[in-house]
Coordinates of C-alpha atoms and ligand atoms in Angstrom, one line a residue:
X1 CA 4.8 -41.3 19.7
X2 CA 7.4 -40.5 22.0
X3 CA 7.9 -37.1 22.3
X4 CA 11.3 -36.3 20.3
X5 CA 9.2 -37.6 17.3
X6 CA 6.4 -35.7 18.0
X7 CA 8.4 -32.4 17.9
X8 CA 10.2 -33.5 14.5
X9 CA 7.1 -33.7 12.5
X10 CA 6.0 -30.4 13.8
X11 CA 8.7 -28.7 13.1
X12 CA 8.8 -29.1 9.3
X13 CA 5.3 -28.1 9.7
X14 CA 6.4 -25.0 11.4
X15 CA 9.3 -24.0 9.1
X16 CA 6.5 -24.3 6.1
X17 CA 4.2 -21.6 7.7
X18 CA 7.0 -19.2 8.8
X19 CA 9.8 -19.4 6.1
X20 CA 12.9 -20.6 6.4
X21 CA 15.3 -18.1 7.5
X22 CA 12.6 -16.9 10.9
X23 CA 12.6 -20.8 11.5
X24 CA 16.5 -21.4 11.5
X25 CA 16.8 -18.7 13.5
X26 CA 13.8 -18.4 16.3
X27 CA 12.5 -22.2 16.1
X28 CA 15.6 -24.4 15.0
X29 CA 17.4 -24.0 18.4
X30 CA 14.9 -24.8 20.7
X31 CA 14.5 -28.1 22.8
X32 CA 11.6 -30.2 23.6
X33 CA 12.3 -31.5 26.9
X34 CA 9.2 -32.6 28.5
X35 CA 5.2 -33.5 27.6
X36 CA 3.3 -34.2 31.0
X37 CA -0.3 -33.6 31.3
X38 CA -1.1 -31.4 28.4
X39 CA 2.1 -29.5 29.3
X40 CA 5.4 -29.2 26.5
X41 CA 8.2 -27.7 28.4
X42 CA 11.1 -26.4 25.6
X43 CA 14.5 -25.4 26.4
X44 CA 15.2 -22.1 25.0
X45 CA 18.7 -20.5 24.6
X46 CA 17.8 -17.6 26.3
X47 CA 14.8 -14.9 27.7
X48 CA 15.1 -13.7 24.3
X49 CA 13.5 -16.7 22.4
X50 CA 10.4 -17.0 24.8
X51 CA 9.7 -13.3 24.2
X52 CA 10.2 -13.2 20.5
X53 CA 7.9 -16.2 19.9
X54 CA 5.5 -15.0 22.3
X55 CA 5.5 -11.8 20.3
X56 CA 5.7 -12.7 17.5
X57 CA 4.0 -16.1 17.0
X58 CA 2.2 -16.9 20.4
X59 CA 0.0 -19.3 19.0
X60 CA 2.1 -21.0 16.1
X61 CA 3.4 -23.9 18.1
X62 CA 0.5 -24.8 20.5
X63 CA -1.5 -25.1 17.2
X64 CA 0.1 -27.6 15.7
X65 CA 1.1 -29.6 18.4
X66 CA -2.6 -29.6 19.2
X67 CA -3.5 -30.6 15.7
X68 CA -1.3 -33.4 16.0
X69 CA -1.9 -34.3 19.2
X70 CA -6.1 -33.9 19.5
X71 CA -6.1 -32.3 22.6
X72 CA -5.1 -28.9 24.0
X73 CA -1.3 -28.2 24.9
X74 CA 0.3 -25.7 26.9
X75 CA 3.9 -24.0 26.7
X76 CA 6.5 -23.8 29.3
X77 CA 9.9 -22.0 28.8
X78 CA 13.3 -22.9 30.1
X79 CA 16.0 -21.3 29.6
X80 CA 19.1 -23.6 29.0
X81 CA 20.8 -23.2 32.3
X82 CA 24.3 -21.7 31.4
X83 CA 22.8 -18.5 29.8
X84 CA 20.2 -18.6 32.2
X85 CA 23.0 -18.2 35.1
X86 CA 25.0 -15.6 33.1
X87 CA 22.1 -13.3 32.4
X88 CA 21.1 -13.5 35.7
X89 CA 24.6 -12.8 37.1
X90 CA 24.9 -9.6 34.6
X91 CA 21.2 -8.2 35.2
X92 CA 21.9 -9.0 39.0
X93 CA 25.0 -6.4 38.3
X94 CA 23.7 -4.0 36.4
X95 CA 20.5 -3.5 38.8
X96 CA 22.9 -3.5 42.1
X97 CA 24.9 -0.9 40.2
X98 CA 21.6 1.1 39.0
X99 CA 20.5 1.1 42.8
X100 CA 24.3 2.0 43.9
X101 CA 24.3 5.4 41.3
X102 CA 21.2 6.2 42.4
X103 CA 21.8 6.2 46.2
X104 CA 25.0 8.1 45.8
X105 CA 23.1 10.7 43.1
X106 CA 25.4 9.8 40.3
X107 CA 23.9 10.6 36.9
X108 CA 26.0 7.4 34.8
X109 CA 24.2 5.1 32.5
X110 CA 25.0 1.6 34.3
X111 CA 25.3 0.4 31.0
X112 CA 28.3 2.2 29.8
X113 CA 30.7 -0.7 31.2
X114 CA 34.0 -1.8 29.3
X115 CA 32.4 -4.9 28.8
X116 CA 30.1 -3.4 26.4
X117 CA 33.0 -1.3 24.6
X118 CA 34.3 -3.3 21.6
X119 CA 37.9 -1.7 21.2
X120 CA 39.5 -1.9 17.7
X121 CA 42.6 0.3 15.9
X122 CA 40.4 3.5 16.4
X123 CA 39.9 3.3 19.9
X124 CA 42.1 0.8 21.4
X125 CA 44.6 3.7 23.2
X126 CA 41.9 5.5 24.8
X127 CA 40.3 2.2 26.2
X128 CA 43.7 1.3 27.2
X129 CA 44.3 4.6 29.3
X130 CA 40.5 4.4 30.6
X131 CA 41.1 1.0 32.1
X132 CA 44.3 1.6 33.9
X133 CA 42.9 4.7 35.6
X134 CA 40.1 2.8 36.6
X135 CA 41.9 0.5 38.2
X136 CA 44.2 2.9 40.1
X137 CA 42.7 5.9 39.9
X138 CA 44.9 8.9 40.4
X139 CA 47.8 6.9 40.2
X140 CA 48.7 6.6 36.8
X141 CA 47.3 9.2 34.1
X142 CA 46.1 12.3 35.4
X143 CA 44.4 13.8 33.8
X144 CA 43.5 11.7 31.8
X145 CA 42.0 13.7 28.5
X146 CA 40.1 11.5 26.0
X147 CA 38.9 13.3 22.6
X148 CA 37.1 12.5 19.7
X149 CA 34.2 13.2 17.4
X150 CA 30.2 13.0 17.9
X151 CA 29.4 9.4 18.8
X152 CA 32.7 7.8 18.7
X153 CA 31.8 6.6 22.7
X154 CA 33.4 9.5 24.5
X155 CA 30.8 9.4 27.0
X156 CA 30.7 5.4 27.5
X157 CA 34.6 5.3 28.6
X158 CA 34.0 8.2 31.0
X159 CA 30.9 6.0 32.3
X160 CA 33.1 3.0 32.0
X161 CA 35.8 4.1 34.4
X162 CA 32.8 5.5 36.8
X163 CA 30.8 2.2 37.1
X164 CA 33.8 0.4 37.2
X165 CA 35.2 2.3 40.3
X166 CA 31.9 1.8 41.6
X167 CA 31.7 -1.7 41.6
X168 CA 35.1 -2.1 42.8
X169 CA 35.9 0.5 45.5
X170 CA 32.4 1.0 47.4
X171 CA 34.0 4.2 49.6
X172 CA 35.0 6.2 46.6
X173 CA 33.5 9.3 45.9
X174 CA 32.8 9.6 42.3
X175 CA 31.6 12.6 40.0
X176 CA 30.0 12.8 36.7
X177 CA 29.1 15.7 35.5
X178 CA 28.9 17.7 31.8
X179 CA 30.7 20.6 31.0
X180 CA 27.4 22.5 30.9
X181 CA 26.1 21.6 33.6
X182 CA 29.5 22.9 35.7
X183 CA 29.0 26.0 34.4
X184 CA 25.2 26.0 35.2
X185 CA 26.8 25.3 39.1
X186 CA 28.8 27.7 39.0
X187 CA 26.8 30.5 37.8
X188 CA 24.1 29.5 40.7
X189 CA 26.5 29.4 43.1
X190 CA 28.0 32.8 42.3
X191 CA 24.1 34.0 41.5
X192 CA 23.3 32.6 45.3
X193 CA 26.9 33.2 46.8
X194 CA 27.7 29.8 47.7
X195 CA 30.8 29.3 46.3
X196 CA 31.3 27.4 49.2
X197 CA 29.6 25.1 48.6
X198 CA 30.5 24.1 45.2
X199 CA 34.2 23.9 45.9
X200 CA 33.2 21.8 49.0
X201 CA 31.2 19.2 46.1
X202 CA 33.6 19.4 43.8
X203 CA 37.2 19.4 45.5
X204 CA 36.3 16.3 47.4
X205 CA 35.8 13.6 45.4
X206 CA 38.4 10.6 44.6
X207 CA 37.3 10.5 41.1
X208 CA 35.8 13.5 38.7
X209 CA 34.8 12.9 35.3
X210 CA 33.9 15.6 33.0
X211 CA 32.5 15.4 29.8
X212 CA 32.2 17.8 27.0
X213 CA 34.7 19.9 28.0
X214 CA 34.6 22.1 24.6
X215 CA 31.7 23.6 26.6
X216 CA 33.6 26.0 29.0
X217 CA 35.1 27.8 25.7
X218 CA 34.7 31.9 26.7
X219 CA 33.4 31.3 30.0
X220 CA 35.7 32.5 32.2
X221 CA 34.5 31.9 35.7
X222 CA 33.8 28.4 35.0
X223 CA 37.6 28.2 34.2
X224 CA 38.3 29.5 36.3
X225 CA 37.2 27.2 38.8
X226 CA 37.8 25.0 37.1
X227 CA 41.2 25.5 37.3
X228 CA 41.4 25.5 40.6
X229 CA 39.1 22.3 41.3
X230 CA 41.7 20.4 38.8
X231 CA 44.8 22.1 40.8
X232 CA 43.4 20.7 44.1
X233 CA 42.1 17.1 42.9
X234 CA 45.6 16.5 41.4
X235 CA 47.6 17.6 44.6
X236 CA 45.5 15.2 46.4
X237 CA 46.3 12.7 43.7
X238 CA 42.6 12.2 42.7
X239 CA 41.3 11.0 39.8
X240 CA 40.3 13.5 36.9
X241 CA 38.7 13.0 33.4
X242 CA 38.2 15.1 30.9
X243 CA 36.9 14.2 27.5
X244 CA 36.3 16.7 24.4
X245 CA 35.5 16.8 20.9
X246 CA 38.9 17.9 19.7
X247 CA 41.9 18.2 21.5
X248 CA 43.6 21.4 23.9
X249 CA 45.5 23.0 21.8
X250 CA 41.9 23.1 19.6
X251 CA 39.9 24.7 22.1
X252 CA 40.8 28.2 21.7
X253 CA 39.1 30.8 23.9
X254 CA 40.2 28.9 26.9
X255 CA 43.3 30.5 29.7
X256 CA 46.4 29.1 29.0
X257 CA 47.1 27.4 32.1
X258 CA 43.7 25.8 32.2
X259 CA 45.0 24.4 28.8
X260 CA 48.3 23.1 30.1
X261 CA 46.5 21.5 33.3
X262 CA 44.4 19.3 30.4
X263 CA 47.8 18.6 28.7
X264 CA 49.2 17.7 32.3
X265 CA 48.3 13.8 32.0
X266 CA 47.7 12.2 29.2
X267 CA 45.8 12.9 26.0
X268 CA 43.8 9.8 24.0
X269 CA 42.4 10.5 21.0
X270 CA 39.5 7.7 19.4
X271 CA 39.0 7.7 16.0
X272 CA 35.9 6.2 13.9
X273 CA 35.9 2.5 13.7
X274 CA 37.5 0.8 10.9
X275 CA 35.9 -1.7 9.3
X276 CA 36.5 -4.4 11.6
X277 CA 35.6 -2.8 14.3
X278 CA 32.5 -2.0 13.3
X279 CA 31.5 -5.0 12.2
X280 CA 32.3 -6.8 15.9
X281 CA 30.2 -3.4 17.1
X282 CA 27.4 -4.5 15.3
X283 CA 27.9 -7.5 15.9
X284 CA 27.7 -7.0 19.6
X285 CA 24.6 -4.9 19.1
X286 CA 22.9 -7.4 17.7
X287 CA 23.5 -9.7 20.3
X288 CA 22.2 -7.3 22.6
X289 CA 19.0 -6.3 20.6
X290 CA 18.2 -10.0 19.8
X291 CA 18.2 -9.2 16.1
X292 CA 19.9 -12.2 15.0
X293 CA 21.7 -10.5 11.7
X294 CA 23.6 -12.9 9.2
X295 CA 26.6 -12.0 8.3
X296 CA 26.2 -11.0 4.9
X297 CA 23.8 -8.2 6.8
X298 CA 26.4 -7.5 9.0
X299 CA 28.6 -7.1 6.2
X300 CA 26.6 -4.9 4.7
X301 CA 26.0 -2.1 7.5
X302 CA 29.7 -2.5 8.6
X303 CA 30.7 -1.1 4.6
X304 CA 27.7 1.4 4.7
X305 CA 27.4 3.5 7.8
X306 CA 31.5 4.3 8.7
X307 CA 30.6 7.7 10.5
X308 CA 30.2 6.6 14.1
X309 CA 28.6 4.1 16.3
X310 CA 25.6 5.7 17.1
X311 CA 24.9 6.2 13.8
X312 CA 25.2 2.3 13.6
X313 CA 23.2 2.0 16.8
X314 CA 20.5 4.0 15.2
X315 CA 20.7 1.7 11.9
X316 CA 20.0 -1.1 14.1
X317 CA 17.3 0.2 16.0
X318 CA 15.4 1.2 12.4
X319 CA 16.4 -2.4 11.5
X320 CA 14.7 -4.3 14.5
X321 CA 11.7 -2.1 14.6
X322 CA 11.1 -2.7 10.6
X323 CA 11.6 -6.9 11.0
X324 CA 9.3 -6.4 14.0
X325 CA 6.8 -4.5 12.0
X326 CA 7.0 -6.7 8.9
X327 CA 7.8 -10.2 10.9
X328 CA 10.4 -11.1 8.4
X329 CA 13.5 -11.5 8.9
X330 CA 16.4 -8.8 7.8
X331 CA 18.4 -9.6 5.0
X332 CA 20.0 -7.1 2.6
X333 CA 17.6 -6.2 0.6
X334 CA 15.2 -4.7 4.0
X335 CA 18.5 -3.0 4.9
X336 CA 19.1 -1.4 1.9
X337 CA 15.6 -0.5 2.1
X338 CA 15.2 0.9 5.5
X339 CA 19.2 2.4 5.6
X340 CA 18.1 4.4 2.5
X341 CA 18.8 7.5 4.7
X342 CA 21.9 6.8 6.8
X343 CA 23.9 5.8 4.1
X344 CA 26.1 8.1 2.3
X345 CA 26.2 8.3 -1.3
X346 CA 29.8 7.9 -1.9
X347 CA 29.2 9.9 -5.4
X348 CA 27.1 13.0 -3.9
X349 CA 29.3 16.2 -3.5
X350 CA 29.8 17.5 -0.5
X351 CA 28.2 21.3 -1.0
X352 CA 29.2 24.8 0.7
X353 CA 26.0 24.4 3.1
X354 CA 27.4 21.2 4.5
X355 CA 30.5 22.7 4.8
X356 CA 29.4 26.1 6.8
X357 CA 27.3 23.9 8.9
X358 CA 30.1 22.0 10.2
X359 CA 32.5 25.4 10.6
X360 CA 29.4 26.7 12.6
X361 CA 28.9 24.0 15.0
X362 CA 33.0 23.7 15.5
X363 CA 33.0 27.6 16.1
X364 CA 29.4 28.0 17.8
X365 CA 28.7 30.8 15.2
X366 CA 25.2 30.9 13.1
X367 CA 25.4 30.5 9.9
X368 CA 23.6 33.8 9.1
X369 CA 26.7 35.5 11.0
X370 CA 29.1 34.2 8.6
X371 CA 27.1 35.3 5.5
X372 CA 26.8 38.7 6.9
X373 CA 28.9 41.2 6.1
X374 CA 30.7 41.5 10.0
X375 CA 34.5 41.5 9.8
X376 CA 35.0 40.8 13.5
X377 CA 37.7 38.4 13.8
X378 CA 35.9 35.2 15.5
X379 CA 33.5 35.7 12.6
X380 CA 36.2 36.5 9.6
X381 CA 38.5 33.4 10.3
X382 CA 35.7 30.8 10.2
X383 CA 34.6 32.6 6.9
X384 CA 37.8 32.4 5.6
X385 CA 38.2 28.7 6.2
X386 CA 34.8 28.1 4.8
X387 CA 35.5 29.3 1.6
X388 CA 39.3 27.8 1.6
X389 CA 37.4 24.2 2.0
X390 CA 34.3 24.7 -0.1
X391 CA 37.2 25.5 -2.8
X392 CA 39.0 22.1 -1.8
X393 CA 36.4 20.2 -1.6
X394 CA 33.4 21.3 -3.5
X395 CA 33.1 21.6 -7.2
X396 CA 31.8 25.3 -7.0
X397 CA 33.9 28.4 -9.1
X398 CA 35.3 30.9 -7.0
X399 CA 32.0 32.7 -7.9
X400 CA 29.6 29.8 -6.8
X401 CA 31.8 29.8 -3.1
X402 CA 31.9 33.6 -2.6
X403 CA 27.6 33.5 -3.7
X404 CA 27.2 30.8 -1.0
X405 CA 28.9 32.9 1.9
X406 CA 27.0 35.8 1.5
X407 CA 27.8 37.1 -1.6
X408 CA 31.5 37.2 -1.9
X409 CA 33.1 37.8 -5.1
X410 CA 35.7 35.8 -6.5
X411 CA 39.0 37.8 -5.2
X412 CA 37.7 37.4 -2.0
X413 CA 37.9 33.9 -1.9
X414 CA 41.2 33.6 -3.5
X415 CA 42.2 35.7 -1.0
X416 CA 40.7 33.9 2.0
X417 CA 42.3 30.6 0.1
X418 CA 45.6 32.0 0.3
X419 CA 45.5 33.7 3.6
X420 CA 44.3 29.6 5.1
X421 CA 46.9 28.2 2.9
X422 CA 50.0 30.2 3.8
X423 CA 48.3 30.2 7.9
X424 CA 48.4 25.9 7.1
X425 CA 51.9 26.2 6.3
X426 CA 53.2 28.3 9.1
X427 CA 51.1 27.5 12.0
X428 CA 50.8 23.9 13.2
X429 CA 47.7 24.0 15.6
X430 CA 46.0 25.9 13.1
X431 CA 47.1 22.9 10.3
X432 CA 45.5 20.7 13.1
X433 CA 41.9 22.3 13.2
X434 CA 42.3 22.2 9.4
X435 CA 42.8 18.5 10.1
X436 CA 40.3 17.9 12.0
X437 CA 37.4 19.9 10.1
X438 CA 38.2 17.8 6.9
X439 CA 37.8 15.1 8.8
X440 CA 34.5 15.9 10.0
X441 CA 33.1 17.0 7.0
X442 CA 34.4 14.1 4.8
X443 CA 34.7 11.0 7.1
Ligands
LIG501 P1 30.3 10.4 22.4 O1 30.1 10.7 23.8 O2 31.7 10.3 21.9 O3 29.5 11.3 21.5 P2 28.9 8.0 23.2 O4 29.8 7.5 24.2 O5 27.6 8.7 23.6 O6 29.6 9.0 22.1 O7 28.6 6.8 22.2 C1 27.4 6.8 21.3 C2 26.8 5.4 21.4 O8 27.7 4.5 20.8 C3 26.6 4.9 22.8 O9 25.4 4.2 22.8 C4 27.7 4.0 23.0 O10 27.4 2.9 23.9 C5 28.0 3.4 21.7 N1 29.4 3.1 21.4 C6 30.4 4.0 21.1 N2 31.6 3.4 20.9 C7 31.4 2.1 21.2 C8 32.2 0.9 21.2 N3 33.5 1.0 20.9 N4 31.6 -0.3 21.5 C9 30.3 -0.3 21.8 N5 29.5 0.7 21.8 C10 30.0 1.9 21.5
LIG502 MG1 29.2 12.3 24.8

């Protein structure tokens, strides 16, 4: 029997003991291309195949071949040469890169590249901006000021412009660094007087990215120098980046000239992923985690999750480690099953308590603090609004909303409705945060 043969017969053999849809996908593609001295060498797409069978079903194919065969048979991979190159030449890239951040002390994931950002409607703008300043840096947007909610990839363009500039301009100094962690800096530096020092760090470097920036809100010596590193970097036509979970004229206990220096460039906002988008994201991601989805899967997560990608990176995850668990393949039905939790009932009502958690994380306020009976005016405001949304968005009476804020009665939330209503109408930045808290509370 010559060998082609050979690996036909055991192949229906194969799909009958694993299924169908695992065989399509994991055993289909693959190659005999060799039986010499007990020895079958396959041809493999890729590393991915020759792990998942080893995993998954080391034995499968050595025991029917030896059944057929009467004598005992060994496996060789090969990888079919064109992916073989490419992964080589991207893992060859991404460990040369790893090394590089590490040398120079750079805190960036080296897999945050623009190769791995899928750009769509939502996000296209900010991707845009990101990869003209990484390929002149200081030159053409500065600063540049990306914002957008909680896992809309914030972080991986900032990382994307800094790996980028790392593989292409080997002298420049780059900077990453979180908005927290300046201000931890700076506090240590003024704790140990060596302010010196910090401004030496951070005034010298060709490219600085900062993420998070919300963070610095009421901490005025951080803004300070802040101010002042952004002042210099830009003079010297260096490279700043800023991103933020809503824009500068949101973040509001912050000096007004730090807010115009943010302003200064230009601002990018992303947006969740449309439906598109997220389906070539997921797509992508599957790619990548060597799930192998079908489309109708695809489908499926792209219509369910549409809060942000890493909620659908999370999905995924869930996904693989369930097929893994199980060994069958994912179809709908598992990820209805395992997505149980991520996927928002369109009909459920949104409820006060959802709401006052989000005003509390936008404002950094407990949620005791607004149900208390303070009136201080960083607490009131946020109280206010609570109520005015819970009243838009809820099905609660006036009662209901004032019981849920701490026992308000029912004038006081018509008043705090009209007071944010009239405030909408008159104040545009206010209208804005309106804006975006609706947004966040009902993607
Ligand atoms: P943020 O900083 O805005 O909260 P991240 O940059 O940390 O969000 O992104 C969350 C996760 O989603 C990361 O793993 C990131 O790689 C991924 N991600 C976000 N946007 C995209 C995109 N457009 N394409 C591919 N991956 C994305
Ligand atoms: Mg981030």
């Amino acid at each position: 029997m010559i060998l082609e043969e050979i690996w036909e017969k055991s192949l229906s053999k194969m799909e009958e003991k694993i299924g169908t849809s695992i065989f399509e996908l994991w055993i289909k593609p693959i190659r005999p291309l060799q039986l010499k001295e007990q020895q079958l060498t396959l041809e493999v797409p890729n590393r991915f195949f020759k792990e998942w069978i080893e995993d998954y079903y080391p034995t499968l194919i050595t025991e029917i071949l030896e059944g057929m065969l009467g004598h005992a048979v060994t496996l060789k991979y090969r990888i079919a040469e064109k992916q073989a190159a490419e992964i080589k030449r991207i893992e060859a890239k991404l460990e040369s890169r790893k090394t590089r951040l590490a040398s120079r002390g750079i805190y960036l994931n080296p897999k945050y590249t623009f190769e791995n950002f899928i750009s769509g409607q939502s996000n296209q703008f900010a991707q845009a901006a990101a990869k003209a300043v990484a390929e002149t840096p200081g030159k053409v947007y500065n600063p540049l000021f990306i914002y957008g909610g909680v896992g809309l990839g914030k972080t991986h363009l900032l990382s994307a412009i800094g790996n980028s500039v790392i593989d292409s301009k080997q002298d420049f100094n780059v900077l990453y660094v979180s908005s927290e962690q300046f201000t931890n800096e700076v506090v240590s530096a003024v704790r140990h007087g060596k302010t010196e020092e910090l401004k030496k760090k951070y005034r010298n470097v060709d490219l600085l990215l900062i993420d998070d920036i919300q963070f610095v809100e009421n901490k005025m010596a951080t803004q300070e120098e802040l101010f002042y590193t952004i002042n210099t970097l830009y003079e010297k036509q260096k490279q700043i980046v800023i991103s933020s979970d809503r824009p500068p004229k949101e973040i509001k206990t912050i000096t007004d000239r730090l807010r115009s220096r943010f302003s200064m460039g230009l601002i990018a906002d992303i947006q969740p992923p449309e439906y598109e988008t997220r389906v070539a994201i997921i797509h992508k991601k599957s790619d990548i985690e060597r799930l192998g989805l079908k489309e109708d899967v695809v489908n499926f997560i792209a219509a369910k999750i549409k809060t942000n990608v890493r909620e659908l990176e999370g999905c995924l995850i869930r996904l693989g480690a369930q097929a893994a668990l199980t060994g069958s393949p994912i179809d709908v039905e598992m990820a209805k099953n395992v997505l149980k939790d991520f996927i928002q009932d369109e009909e459920k009502p949104i409820t006060s308590e959802q709401i006052l958690k989000t005003i509390c994380e936008y404002f950094g306020l407990k949620i005791q603090d607004i149900k208390a009976r303070k009136r201080t005016k960083e607490i009131a405001q946020p109280r206010q609004i609570a109520m005015y949304l819970s009243r838009q968005l809820t099905n609660g009476s006036l009662n209901d909303i004032g019981k849920s804020m701490g026992g308000k009665d029912h004038a006081t939330v018509i008043y705090a409705c009209k007071q944010v209503e009239d405030k909408r109408a008159k104040d545009e930045n206010f209208n804005g945060m309106i804006e975006t808290l609706l947004r966040k509370i009902k993607p």
